[in-house]
CSV table of C-alpha atoms and ligand atoms in Angstrom, one decimal:
chain,number,residue,atom,x,y,z
C,1249,MET,CA,-25.8,-4.7,16.9
C,1250,ALA,CA,-23.6,-7.7,17.1
C,1251,ASN,CA,-20.4,-6.9,18.9
C,1252,ILE,CA,-18.5,-10.2,18.7
C,1253,GLN,CA,-16.4,-10.1,15.6
C,1254,TRP,CA,-13.3,-11.7,16.9
C,1255,PHE,CA,-13.3,-14.9,18.9
C,1256,PRO,CA,-11.5,-14.4,22.1
C,1257,GLY,CA,-9.1,-17.3,21.3
C,1258,HIS,CA,-8.1,-15.7,18.0
C,1259,MET,CA,-7.6,-12.4,19.8
C,1260,THR,CA,-5.4,-13.8,22.4
C,1261,LYS,CA,-3.3,-15.6,19.9
C,1262,ALA,CA,-3.0,-12.5,17.6
C,1263,LYS,CA,-2.1,-10.4,20.5
C,1264,ARG,CA,0.7,-12.7,21.7
C,1265,GLN,CA,2.1,-12.9,18.2
C,1266,MET,CA,2.0,-9.1,17.9
C,1267,GLU,CA,3.8,-8.7,21.2
C,1268,GLN,CA,6.5,-11.1,20.1
C,1269,ASN,CA,6.9,-9.4,16.8
C,1270,LEU,CA,7.1,-6.0,18.5
C,1271,LYS,CA,10.1,-7.1,20.4
C,1272,LEU,CA,12.0,-7.5,17.1
C,1273,VAL,CA,11.4,-4.1,15.8
C,1274,ASP,CA,12.6,-0.6,16.4
C,1275,PHE,CA,9.4,1.2,15.5
C,1276,VAL,CA,5.9,0.5,14.4
C,1277,ILE,CA,4.1,1.6,11.2
C,1278,GLU,CA,0.4,1.7,12.1
C,1279,LEU,CA,-2.0,2.2,9.2
C,1280,ARG,CA,-5.3,3.9,9.8
C,1281,ASP,CA,-8.0,5.0,7.4
C,1282,ALA,CA,-7.7,8.8,6.7
C,1283,ARG,CA,-11.5,8.9,6.6
C,1284,ILE,CA,-11.8,7.6,10.2
C,1285,PRO,CA,-8.5,8.2,11.9
C,1286,TYR,CA,-10.0,7.6,15.4
C,1287,SER,CA,-12.3,4.7,14.7
C,1288,SER,CA,-9.7,2.8,12.7
C,1289,ARG,CA,-7.2,2.7,15.5
C,1290,ASN,CA,-6.7,-0.2,17.8
C,1291,PRO,CA,-6.7,0.8,21.5
C,1292,MET,CA,-4.8,-2.3,22.5
C,1293,LEU,CA,-1.8,-1.4,20.3
C,1294,GLU,CA,-1.0,1.4,22.7
C,1295,GLU,CA,-0.6,-1.0,25.6
C,1296,MET,CA,1.5,-3.4,23.6
C,1297,MET,CA,3.8,-0.7,22.1
C,1298,GLN,CA,6.5,-1.0,24.8
C,1299,ASN,CA,7.4,2.6,24.2
C,1300,LYS,CA,8.4,2.2,20.6
C,1301,PRO,CA,8.1,5.1,18.3
C,1302,ARG,CA,5.3,4.9,15.9
C,1303,LEU,CA,4.7,6.2,12.4
C,1304,ILE,CA,1.0,6.5,11.8
C,1305,ILE,CA,0.0,6.4,8.2
C,1306,LEU,CA,-3.4,7.7,7.3
C,1307,SER,CA,-4.1,5.7,4.2
C,1308,LYS,CA,-6.6,6.4,1.4
C,1309,LYS,CA,-5.9,10.1,1.7
C,1310,ASP,CA,-7.4,10.4,-1.8
C,1311,LYS,CA,-10.8,9.5,-0.4
C,1312,ALA,CA,-10.7,11.8,2.7
C,1313,ASP,CA,-11.5,15.5,3.1
C,1314,PRO,CA,-8.1,17.2,2.7
C,1315,VAL,CA,-8.9,19.9,5.3
C,1316,GLN,CA,-9.8,17.3,7.9
C,1317,THR,CA,-6.7,15.3,7.1
C,1318,GLU,CA,-4.5,18.2,7.9
C,1319,ARG,CA,-6.2,18.7,11.2
C,1320,TRP,CA,-5.9,15.0,12.1
C,1321,ILE,CA,-2.2,15.1,11.3
C,1322,GLU,CA,-1.7,17.9,13.7
C,1323,LYS,CA,-3.8,16.2,16.3
C,1324,LEU,CA,-2.1,12.8,16.2
C,1325,ALA,CA,1.5,13.9,15.9
C,1326,SER,CA,3.7,13.9,19.0
C,1327,ASP,CA,7.4,13.3,19.9
C,1328,GLN,CA,7.0,9.6,19.7
C,1329,GLU,CA,4.5,9.7,16.8
C,1330,LYS,CA,4.9,10.9,13.3
C,1331,VAL,CA,1.9,11.1,11.0
C,1332,LEU,CA,1.8,10.8,7.2
C,1333,ALA,CA,-1.2,10.9,5.0
C,1334,LEU,CA,-0.8,8.8,1.8
C,1335,ASP,CA,-2.6,7.6,-1.2
C,1336,LEU,CA,-0.9,4.2,-1.1
C,1337,ILE,CA,-1.8,3.4,-4.7
C,1338,HIS,CA,-0.4,6.5,-6.3
C,1339,ASP,CA,2.0,8.3,-4.0
C,1340,ALA,CA,5.7,7.7,-4.0
C,1341,PHE,CA,6.1,7.3,-0.3
C,1342,LYS,CA,9.4,5.5,0.2
C,1343,LYS,CA,11.6,8.5,0.9
C,1344,LYS,CA,9.0,10.1,3.2
C,1345,VAL,CA,8.7,7.0,5.2
C,1346,SER,CA,12.4,6.5,5.6
C,1347,ASP,CA,12.9,10.1,6.6
C,1348,CYS,CA,10.2,9.7,9.3
C,1349,ALA,CA,11.8,6.5,10.5
C,1350,ARG,CA,15.2,8.0,10.9
C,1351,GLU,CA,13.8,10.9,12.8
C,1352,LEU,CA,11.7,8.7,15.1
C,1353,CYS,CA,14.6,6.4,15.8
C,1354,ARG,CA,17.2,9.2,16.1
C,1355,PRO,CA,18.0,8.4,19.8
C,1356,PHE,CA,18.7,4.8,18.9
C,1357,LEU,CA,20.8,5.7,15.9
C,1358,GLU,CA,22.8,8.2,17.9
C,1359,ARG,CA,23.4,5.7,20.7
C,1360,GLN,CA,24.7,3.2,18.1
C,1361,LYS,CA,27.1,5.9,16.7
C,1362,ARG,CA,28.4,6.9,20.1
C,1363,ARG,CA,29.2,3.3,20.9
C,1364,GLY,CA,31.0,3.0,17.6
C,1365,MET,CA,28.7,0.2,16.5
C,1366,LYS,CA,28.2,-0.7,12.9
C,1367,PRO,CA,24.8,0.7,12.0
C,1368,ARG,CA,22.2,-1.9,11.2
C,1369,PRO,CA,19.0,-1.3,9.3
C,1370,LEU,CA,16.0,0.0,11.3
C,1371,ARG,CA,13.4,-2.6,11.7
C,1372,ALA,CA,9.7,-2.0,11.6
C,1373,MET,CA,6.4,-3.9,11.6
C,1374,VAL,CA,3.3,-2.9,9.7
C,1375,CYS,CA,0.0,-3.2,11.5
C,1376,GLY,CA,-3.6,-2.1,11.3
C,1377,ILE,CA,-7.2,-3.2,11.3
C,1378,PRO,CA,-8.5,-5.0,8.2
C,1379,ASN,CA,-8.8,-3.2,4.9
C,1380,VAL,CA,-6.6,-0.2,5.8
C,1381,GLY,CA,-4.0,-1.0,3.1
C,1382,LYS,CA,-1.3,-3.1,4.9
C,1383,SER,CA,-0.8,-5.4,2.0
C,1384,THR,CA,-0.8,-2.5,-0.5
C,1385,PHE,CA,1.9,-0.8,1.6
C,1386,ILE,CA,4.1,-3.9,1.9
C,1387,ASN,CA,3.6,-5.0,-1.7
C,1388,SER,CA,4.5,-1.7,-3.0
C,1389,ILE,CA,7.7,-1.7,-1.1
C,1390,ALA,CA,8.5,-5.3,-1.9
C,1391,LYS,CA,7.9,-5.0,-5.6
C,1392,ARG,CA,10.3,-2.2,-6.0
C,1393,LYS,CA,13.0,-4.1,-4.2
C,1394,ALA,CA,12.2,-7.3,-5.9
C,1395,ALA,CA,10.8,-8.8,-2.7
C,1396,GLN,CA,14.2,-9.3,-1.2
C,1397,THR,CA,13.7,-11.3,1.9
C,1398,ALA,CA,16.2,-12.9,4.3
C,1399,ASN,CA,16.3,-14.9,7.4
C,1400,ARG,CA,18.1,-13.1,10.2
C,1401,PRO,CA,20.1,-15.1,12.7
C,1402,GLY,CA,18.7,-14.8,16.2
C,1403,VAL,CA,15.2,-14.3,14.8
C,1404,THR,CA,12.7,-17.1,14.4
C,1405,LYS,CA,13.5,-18.8,11.2
C,1406,SER,CA,10.1,-18.4,9.6
C,1407,LEU,CA,10.2,-14.6,9.9
C,1408,GLN,CA,11.0,-12.8,6.7
C,1409,TRP,CA,12.2,-9.3,6.3
C,1410,ILE,CA,11.7,-7.1,3.3
C,1411,ARG,CA,14.4,-4.5,2.5
C,1412,PHE,CA,13.1,-1.1,2.3
C,1413,GLY,CA,15.7,1.3,0.9
C,1414,SER,CA,19.1,0.7,2.3
C,1415,ASP,CA,18.4,1.4,5.9
C,1416,ILE,CA,15.0,-0.1,6.8
C,1417,GLU,CA,13.6,-3.6,7.0
C,1418,LEU,CA,10.0,-4.5,7.3
C,1419,LEU,CA,8.6,-7.6,8.8
C,1420,ASP,CA,6.9,-9.2,5.8
C,1421,THR,CA,3.7,-10.3,7.5
C,1422,PRO,CA,1.4,-7.4,8.5
C,1423,GLY,CA,0.0,-7.5,11.9
C,1424,VAL,CA,-3.8,-7.6,11.7
C,1425,LEU,CA,-5.4,-5.8,14.6
C,1426,TRP,CA,-9.0,-6.1,15.6
C,1427,PRO,CA,-10.9,-2.9,15.6
C,1428,LYS,CA,-12.7,-1.9,18.8
C,1429,PHE,CA,-16.3,-1.4,18.3
C,1430,ASP,CA,-18.2,-1.6,21.5
C,1431,ASP,CA,-19.0,2.0,20.7
C,1432,GLN,CA,-22.0,2.1,18.3
C,1433,GLN,CA,-20.6,5.0,16.3
C,1434,VAL,CA,-17.2,3.4,15.8
C,1435,GLY,CA,-18.8,0.1,14.6
C,1436,MET,CA,-21.0,2.0,12.2
C,1437,LYS,CA,-18.1,3.9,10.7
C,1438,LEU,CA,-16.0,0.7,10.3
C,1439,ALA,CA,-18.9,-1.0,8.6
C,1440,LEU,CA,-19.5,2.0,6.4
C,1441,LEU,CA,-16.0,1.9,5.1
C,1442,GLY,CA,-15.7,-1.9,4.9
C,1443,SER,CA,-13.4,-2.8,7.8
C,1444,ILE,CA,-15.9,-5.1,9.3
C,1445,ARG,CA,-18.1,-7.5,7.5
C,1446,ASP,CA,-21.3,-6.0,6.0
C,1447,GLU,CA,-23.5,-8.5,7.8
C,1448,THR,CA,-22.3,-7.3,11.2
C,1449,ILE,CA,-24.6,-4.3,11.2
C,1450,PRO,CA,-27.8,-4.0,9.2
C,1451,MET,CA,-27.4,-2.1,5.9
C,1452,GLU,CA,-30.2,0.3,6.7
C,1453,GLU,CA,-28.5,1.3,10.0
C,1454,ILE,CA,-25.3,2.1,8.2
C,1455,ALA,CA,-27.1,4.0,5.5
C,1456,TYR,CA,-29.1,5.9,8.1
C,1457,PHE,CA,-26.0,6.8,10.0
C,1458,ALA,CA,-24.2,8.0,6.8
C,1459,CYS,CA,-27.2,10.0,5.6
C,1460,SER,CA,-27.6,11.7,9.0
C,1461,TYR,CA,-24.0,12.6,9.0
C,1462,LEU,CA,-24.1,14.1,5.5
C,1463,MET,CA,-27.3,16.0,6.4
C,1464,LYS,CA,-25.6,17.5,9.4
C,1465,ASN,CA,-22.2,18.2,7.9
C,1466,HIS,CA,-22.4,18.1,4.1
C,1467,ARG,CA,-26.0,19.0,3.3
C,1468,GLN,CA,-25.4,20.7,-0.1
C,1469,ALA,CA,-23.1,17.9,-1.4
C,1470,LEU,CA,-25.9,15.4,-0.5
C,1471,LEU,CA,-28.6,17.4,-2.2
C,1472,ASP,CA,-26.6,18.1,-5.3
C,1473,SER,CA,-25.3,14.6,-5.7
C,1474,TYR,CA,-28.7,13.0,-5.6
C,1475,LYS,CA,-30.7,16.0,-6.9
C,1476,VAL,CA,-33.3,15.8,-4.2
C,1477,GLU,CA,-35.1,18.3,-2.1
C,1478,TRP,CA,-34.4,18.9,1.6
C,1479,VAL,CA,-36.4,16.9,4.2
C,1480,GLU,CA,-35.7,16.9,7.9
C,1481,ASP,CA,-35.8,13.2,8.5
C,1482,PRO,CA,-32.9,11.0,7.4
C,1483,TYR,CA,-35.1,8.1,6.7
C,1484,GLU,CA,-37.4,10.2,4.5
C,1485,MET,CA,-34.3,11.6,2.8
C,1486,LEU,CA,-33.2,8.1,2.0
C,1487,LEU,CA,-36.6,7.2,0.6
C,1488,SER,CA,-36.6,10.3,-1.5
C,1489,ILE,CA,-33.3,9.2,-2.9
C,1490,GLY,CA,-34.7,5.8,-3.6
C,1491,ARG,CA,-37.7,7.3,-5.5
C,1492,LYS,CA,-35.4,9.6,-7.5
C,1493,ARG,CA,-33.2,6.6,-8.4
C,1494,GLY,CA,-36.3,4.6,-9.4
C,1495,TYR,CA,-35.6,1.8,-6.8
C,1496,LEU,CA,-39.2,0.8,-6.8
C,1497,GLN,CA,-41.0,-2.5,-6.3
C,1498,GLY,CA,-44.8,-2.6,-6.5
C,1499,GLY,CA,-45.0,1.2,-6.1
C,1500,GLN,CA,-42.9,1.2,-2.9
C,1501,VAL,CA,-39.3,2.0,-2.5
C,1502,ASP,CA,-37.2,-1.2,-2.6
C,1503,GLU,CA,-35.4,-0.5,0.7
C,1504,ASP,CA,-32.9,-3.3,0.5
C,1505,ARG,CA,-31.7,-2.2,-2.9
C,1506,LEU,CA,-31.7,1.5,-1.8
C,1507,MET,CA,-29.7,1.0,1.4
C,1508,LYS,CA,-27.1,-1.2,-0.3
C,1509,ALA,CA,-26.7,1.2,-3.2
C,1510,PHE,CA,-26.4,4.2,-0.8
C,1511,VAL,CA,-23.7,2.6,1.2
C,1512,LYS,CA,-21.8,1.6,-1.9
C,1513,ASP,CA,-22.1,5.2,-3.1
C,1514,MET,CA,-20.5,6.4,0.1
C,1515,ARG,CA,-17.6,4.1,-0.3
C,1516,GLN,CA,-17.1,5.5,-3.8
C,1517,GLU,CA,-17.2,9.2,-2.8
C,1518,LYS,CA,-20.5,9.9,-4.4
C,1519,CYS,CA,-20.8,13.0,-2.3
C,1520,GLY,CA,-17.2,13.9,-2.5
C,1521,ARG,CA,-14.3,13.3,-0.2
C,1522,ILE,CA,-15.8,12.9,3.2
C,1523,THR,CA,-14.0,12.3,6.6
C,1524,TRP,CA,-16.5,10.6,8.8
C,1525,GLU,CA,-15.2,12.0,12.1
C,1526,LYS,CA,-13.8,15.4,12.8
C,1527,ALA,CA,-10.4,16.1,14.4
C,1528,ASP,CA,-11.9,18.8,16.6
C,1529,ASP,CA,-14.8,16.8,18.0
D,941,GTP,N1,-8.0,4.7,-3.0
D,941,GTP,C1,-7.2,4.1,-2.2
D,941,GTP,N2,-7.3,2.7,-2.1
D,941,GTP,C2,-6.4,2.1,-1.3
D,941,GTP,C3,-5.4,2.7,-0.7
D,941,GTP,N3,-4.7,1.8,0.0
D,941,GTP,C4,-5.3,0.6,-0.1
D,941,GTP,N4,-6.4,0.8,-1.0
D,941,GTP,C5,-7.3,-0.2,-1.4
D,941,GTP,O1,-8.0,-0.7,-0.2
D,941,GTP,C6,-8.3,-2.1,-0.3
D,941,GTP,C7,-7.7,-2.9,0.9
D,941,GTP,O2,-6.2,-2.8,0.8
D,941,GTP,P1,-5.3,-4.0,1.4
D,941,GTP,O3,-3.9,-3.5,1.2
D,941,GTP,O4,-5.7,-5.3,0.9
D,941,GTP,O5,-5.6,-3.8,3.0
D,941,GTP,P2,-5.2,-4.8,4.2
D,941,GTP,O6,-4.9,-3.9,5.3
D,941,GTP,O7,-4.0,-5.6,3.7
D,941,GTP,O8,-6.5,-5.6,4.4
D,941,GTP,P3,-6.6,-7.1,5.1
D,941,GTP,O9,-5.5,-8.0,4.5
D,941,GTP,O10,-8.0,-7.5,4.9
D,941,GTP,O11,-6.3,-6.8,6.6
D,941,GTP,C8,-7.7,-2.6,-1.6
D,941,GTP,O12,-8.7,-2.6,-2.5
D,941,GTP,C9,-6.7,-1.5,-2.0
D,941,GTP,O13,-6.5,-1.3,-3.3
D,941,GTP,C10,-5.2,4.2,-0.9
D,941,GTP,O14,-4.3,4.8,-0.3
D,941,GTP,N5,-6.2,4.7,-1.6
D,942,MG,MG1,-3.7,-7.7,3.7
């Protein structure tokens, strides 16, 4: 599998930018995909965090297995990290997010108060790997507040802040992080859910991975969704799905069409809400 997705030059530049932006904020909002909370993280973010508190948002909650989501929330939460699972399209999340922010930044807020300083809004930056919902998150907040932006003195002029409620400001450009996928499995999951380009890993490998996972963890959902009989081998299982669907060409299963269609099905919850990695593994 190809493992160069980001040119080193882009990566260095993005990292430097991220480090600079991090200096301007009190906490970080990191978006991850609720279906792959581990694989959609960015390991370098941890190094860059400079001990800032972090709100981890598990996005696309509506597409993930609710039981697994609860387990992941427990697993990822800590003193410095709060975790919220959200459907960014339908949930009203503003209050939840600002409550978390206040709690995460409590030491800072208390220090301000003790020193008799006039409280200023808490500042955050939103970051995450491609396709996790960064723009959806920011737009949803900006829209409600009529995209109020302002240049702050002391901050690079081109930086814009979006008011979020009365007490939070968001940096209006989301920080795009590169996913780490030197691990086969991680790359496979990112490709399956569309966070890396489809051409990066051959479709049949992604389909094979997804089919194997379902056979192991969601056997009945797979059989019921495609109305096929059980066979031991994932490749045979896929072919049988292809025949059932009538993806044939000259009497043979049209594998290109099958693999593409299968991966598309997975992205659209054909077999229900699946989380592709378990919190307890
Ligand atoms: N079902 C569902 N879809 C979501 C959710 N959040 C985002 N999406 C969809 O996911 C896709 C990607 O969302 P974006 O907000 O563009 O993601 P992004 O992180 O800004 O992506 P890049 O700009 O490519 O880095 C869009 O089609 C969104 O509509 C969610 O919570 N649930
Ligand atoms: Mg975006």
